[in-house]
Every structure is written in structure tokens, then in C-alpha cells.
């Protein structure tokens, strides 16, 4: 069984790892900082752009979807596990910073939802639903 999209996935992974290593060098950390995350974002952006431009053939689109379904959840789970181990072993500052990032991210959700909403979007109610409105 041929799985298409492997070259695109590999390209994104290599670019992400290089960027993560460069960020690590820039901040003085001997580690890859966010390289896999950059690779995932690059894979999402590139596959979307190539699909919109009509450059990706149908088998390649299915292959990229396959890799996205396999790759992204595994990497997110691995990264989350590593972050928990690092936070626990690094002390309270890392745990407070992680909890603060989660709280700020959750607080930003309504703002992001408002920014992503268009005026013609009927799936979002404009305000409280009046009694008797079937929405």
C-alpha cells in the first residue's frame, strides 16, 4: 500500500527541527525548542495552501490526511508528557508558568471566537434568545 504525502511530511519535519534547533541556540538552550510544533503548523499551512492551489493530487491529499491523523495526536501526546515531566522536575515556577498559560489561553477563547466570527454566520446567536424563538 503506497501512502502519499510522506515527502511533504518529511520536509515539514526537517524544517521544524531546524527552526527548533535554531531557536534553542538563540536562547542558549541545548535543545530543540518547539521544532515538532513548528513542523505540525508547517504541515497544516502547506497542505492547505497546496490543496487550495489545486497542486495536490487526490491520493496525496488522502495521504496527508492520513499522516495528519496519525502524526499530530501522537506528537501532541508526547510533547504533553515531556512538558509534565519537565514541569514537575523543574519546580514550582514551571508549574505556575504552565498553569498561567492554560488560564490565559482559556480566557482568550471568547476573543478568538469573536475574531473568527463573520457577520453572515448564522450558527452564532447574536444575543440572548427571546422566548418562543426556535433557534
mmCIF file of C-alpha atoms in Angstrom:
data_model
loop_
_atom_site.group_PDB
_atom_site.id
_atom_site.type_symbol
_atom_site.label_atom_id
_atom_site.label_comp_id
_atom_site.label_asym_id
_atom_site.label_seq_id
_atom_site.Cartn_x
_atom_site.Cartn_y
_atom_site.Cartn_z
ATOM 1 C CA UNK A 1 0.000 0.000 0.000
ATOM 2 C CA UNK A 2 1.502 3.284 -1.066
ATOM 3 C CA UNK A 3 0.999 6.163 1.326
ATOM 4 C CA UNK A 4 1.328 9.508 -0.388
ATOM 5 C CA UNK A 5 2.327 12.733 1.285
ATOM 6 C CA UNK A 6 5.378 11.306 3.008
ATOM 7 C CA UNK A 7 7.712 13.724 1.235
ATOM 8 C CA UNK A 8 5.626 16.715 2.388
ATOM 9 C CA UNK A 9 5.564 15.385 5.957
ATOM 10 C CA UNK A 10 9.323 14.791 5.900
ATOM 11 C CA UNK A 11 10.012 18.248 4.504
ATOM 12 C CA UNK A 12 7.890 19.855 7.233
ATOM 13 C CA UNK A 13 9.539 17.771 9.953
ATOM 14 C CA UNK A 14 13.050 18.669 8.816
ATOM 15 C CA UNK A 15 12.177 22.371 8.562
ATOM 16 C CA UNK A 16 10.549 22.313 12.005
ATOM 17 C CA UNK A 17 13.501 20.568 13.605
ATOM 18 C CA UNK A 18 15.931 23.073 12.080
ATOM 19 C CA UNK A 19 13.827 26.010 13.281
ATOM 20 C CA UNK A 20 13.507 24.474 16.755
ATOM 21 C CA UNK A 21 17.256 23.909 16.966
ATOM 22 C CA UNK A 22 17.953 27.479 15.833
ATOM 23 C CA UNK A 23 15.571 28.836 18.469
ATOM 24 C CA UNK A 24 17.317 26.707 21.081
ATOM 25 C CA UNK A 25 20.677 28.103 20.038
ATOM 26 C CA UNK A 26 19.297 31.647 20.033
ATOM 27 C CA UNK A 27 18.051 31.439 23.608
ATOM 28 C CA UNK A 28 21.032 29.472 24.869
ATOM 29 C CA UNK A 29 19.286 26.136 25.426
ATOM 30 C CA UNK A 30 20.903 22.947 24.164
ATOM 31 C CA UNK A 31 17.605 21.519 22.953
ATOM 32 C CA UNK A 32 15.090 21.647 20.156
ATOM 33 C CA UNK A 33 12.559 24.283 21.199
ATOM 34 C CA UNK A 34 9.179 23.676 19.602
ATOM 35 C CA UNK A 35 10.524 22.047 16.459
ATOM 36 C CA UNK A 36 7.822 19.412 16.215
ATOM 37 C CA UNK A 37 5.165 22.031 16.786
ATOM 38 C CA UNK A 38 6.586 24.180 14.009
ATOM 39 C CA UNK A 39 6.621 21.085 11.786
ATOM 40 C CA UNK A 40 2.942 20.431 12.508
ATOM 41 C CA UNK A 41 1.998 24.033 11.782
ATOM 42 C CA UNK A 42 4.010 23.999 8.569
ATOM 43 C CA UNK A 43 2.330 20.749 7.504
ATOM 44 C CA UNK A 44 -1.111 22.233 8.121
ATOM 45 C CA UNK A 45 -0.354 25.500 6.316
ATOM 46 C CA UNK A 46 1.450 23.924 3.365
ATOM 47 C CA UNK A 47 -1.110 21.187 2.776
ATOM 48 C CA UNK A 48 -3.933 23.733 2.966
ATOM 49 C CA UNK A 49 -2.207 26.127 0.560
ATOM 50 C CA UNK A 50 -1.280 23.370 -1.888
ATOM 51 C CA UNK A 51 -4.801 21.945 -1.754
ATOM 52 C CA UNK A 52 -6.323 25.390 -2.371
ATOM 53 C CA UNK A 53 -3.970 25.942 -5.313
ATOM 54 C CA UNK A 54 -5.011 22.599 -6.786
ATOM 55 C CA UNK A 55 -1.444 21.294 -6.802
ATOM 56 C CA UNK A 56 -2.034 18.245 -4.599
ATOM 57 C CA UNK A 57 -3.443 15.212 -6.363
ATOM 58 C CA UNK A 58 -6.281 13.347 -4.678
ATOM 59 C CA UNK A 59 -4.107 10.421 -3.459
ATOM 60 C CA UNK A 60 -1.623 12.884 -1.984
ATOM 61 C CA UNK A 61 -4.420 14.753 -0.183
ATOM 62 C CA UNK A 62 -5.612 11.477 1.340
ATOM 63 C CA UNK A 63 -2.035 10.635 2.317
ATOM 64 C CA UNK A 64 -1.560 13.981 4.035
ATOM 65 C CA UNK A 65 -4.845 13.465 5.885
ATOM 66 C CA UNK A 66 -3.631 10.015 6.936
ATOM 67 C CA UNK A 67 -0.349 11.408 8.243
ATOM 68 C CA UNK A 68 -2.144 14.263 9.967
ATOM 69 C CA UNK A 69 -4.483 11.826 11.695
ATOM 70 C CA UNK A 70 -1.573 9.661 12.852
ATOM 71 C CA UNK A 71 1.147 12.221 13.411
ATOM 72 C CA UNK A 72 -0.461 15.141 15.180
ATOM 73 C CA UNK A 73 -2.193 13.291 18.079
ATOM 74 C CA UNK A 74 0.908 11.216 18.812
ATOM 75 C CA UNK A 75 3.211 14.226 18.803
ATOM 76 C CA UNK A 76 0.866 16.280 20.955
ATOM 77 C CA UNK A 77 0.633 13.438 23.475
ATOM 78 C CA UNK A 78 4.418 13.023 23.503
ATOM 79 C CA UNK A 79 5.002 16.753 23.935
ATOM 80 C CA UNK A 80 2.424 16.996 26.714
ATOM 81 C CA UNK A 81 4.052 14.121 28.576
ATOM 82 C CA UNK A 82 7.507 15.648 28.283
ATOM 83 C CA UNK A 83 6.234 19.014 29.476
ATOM 84 C CA UNK A 84 4.657 17.465 32.579
ATOM 85 C CA UNK A 85 7.883 15.645 33.468
ATOM 86 C CA UNK A 86 9.924 18.817 32.918
ATOM 87 C CA UNK A 87 7.497 20.917 34.971
ATOM 88 C CA UNK A 88 7.470 18.521 37.902
ATOM 89 C CA UNK A 89 11.234 18.180 37.978
ATOM 90 C CA UNK A 90 11.869 21.928 37.484
ATOM 91 C CA UNK A 91 9.921 23.152 40.472
ATOM 92 C CA UNK A 92 7.042 25.465 41.185
ATOM 93 C CA UNK A 93 7.975 28.183 38.678
ATOM 94 C CA UNK A 94 7.466 25.892 35.695
ATOM 95 C CA UNK A 95 4.161 24.616 37.082
ATOM 96 C CA UNK A 96 2.895 28.163 37.769
ATOM 97 C CA UNK A 97 4.000 29.267 34.288
ATOM 98 C CA UNK A 98 2.229 26.310 32.683
ATOM 99 C CA UNK A 99 -0.957 26.865 34.688
ATOM 100 C CA UNK A 100 -0.845 30.577 33.836
ATOM 101 C CA UNK A 101 -0.526 29.808 30.134
ATOM 102 C CA UNK A 102 -3.538 27.490 30.316
ATOM 103 C CA UNK A 103 -5.635 30.091 32.174
ATOM 104 C CA UNK A 104 -4.670 32.860 29.746
ATOM 105 C CA UNK A 105 -5.388 30.571 26.783
ATOM 106 C CA UNK A 106 -8.822 29.701 28.141
ATOM 107 C CA UNK A 107 -9.540 33.373 28.827
ATOM 108 C CA UNK A 108 -8.639 34.247 25.219
ATOM 109 C CA UNK A 109 -11.085 31.719 23.710
ATOM 110 C CA UNK A 110 -14.070 34.115 23.636
ATOM 111 C CA UNK A 111 -11.929 36.802 21.980
ATOM 112 C CA UNK A 112 -10.649 34.366 19.347
ATOM 113 C CA UNK A 113 -14.202 33.174 18.739
ATOM 114 C CA UNK A 114 -15.359 36.757 18.228
ATOM 115 C CA UNK A 115 -12.489 37.481 15.837
ATOM 116 C CA UNK A 116 -13.286 34.365 13.805
ATOM 117 C CA UNK A 117 -16.966 35.143 13.574
ATOM 118 C CA UNK A 118 -18.326 36.727 10.403
ATOM 119 C CA UNK A 119 -21.443 38.870 10.239
ATOM 120 C CA UNK A 120 -23.161 36.374 7.947
ATOM 121 C CA UNK A 121 -22.507 33.429 10.267
ATOM 122 C CA UNK A 122 -25.944 32.224 11.334
ATOM 123 C CA UNK A 123 -24.620 29.485 13.609
ATOM 124 C CA UNK A 124 -23.750 32.054 16.302
ATOM 125 C CA UNK A 125 -26.617 33.654 18.131
ATOM 126 C CA UNK A 126 -26.382 37.446 18.305
ATOM 127 C CA UNK A 127 -27.575 37.624 21.878
ATOM 128 C CA UNK A 128 -29.983 36.041 24.283
ATOM 129 C CA UNK A 129 -32.666 34.080 22.506
ATOM 130 C CA UNK A 130 -36.105 35.572 23.089
ATOM 131 C CA UNK A 131 -38.777 33.256 24.451
ATOM 132 C CA UNK A 132 -40.508 31.341 21.670
ATOM 133 C CA UNK A 133 -37.585 31.737 19.193
ATOM 134 C CA UNK A 134 -36.904 28.265 17.740
ATOM 135 C CA UNK A 135 -33.143 28.917 17.384
#
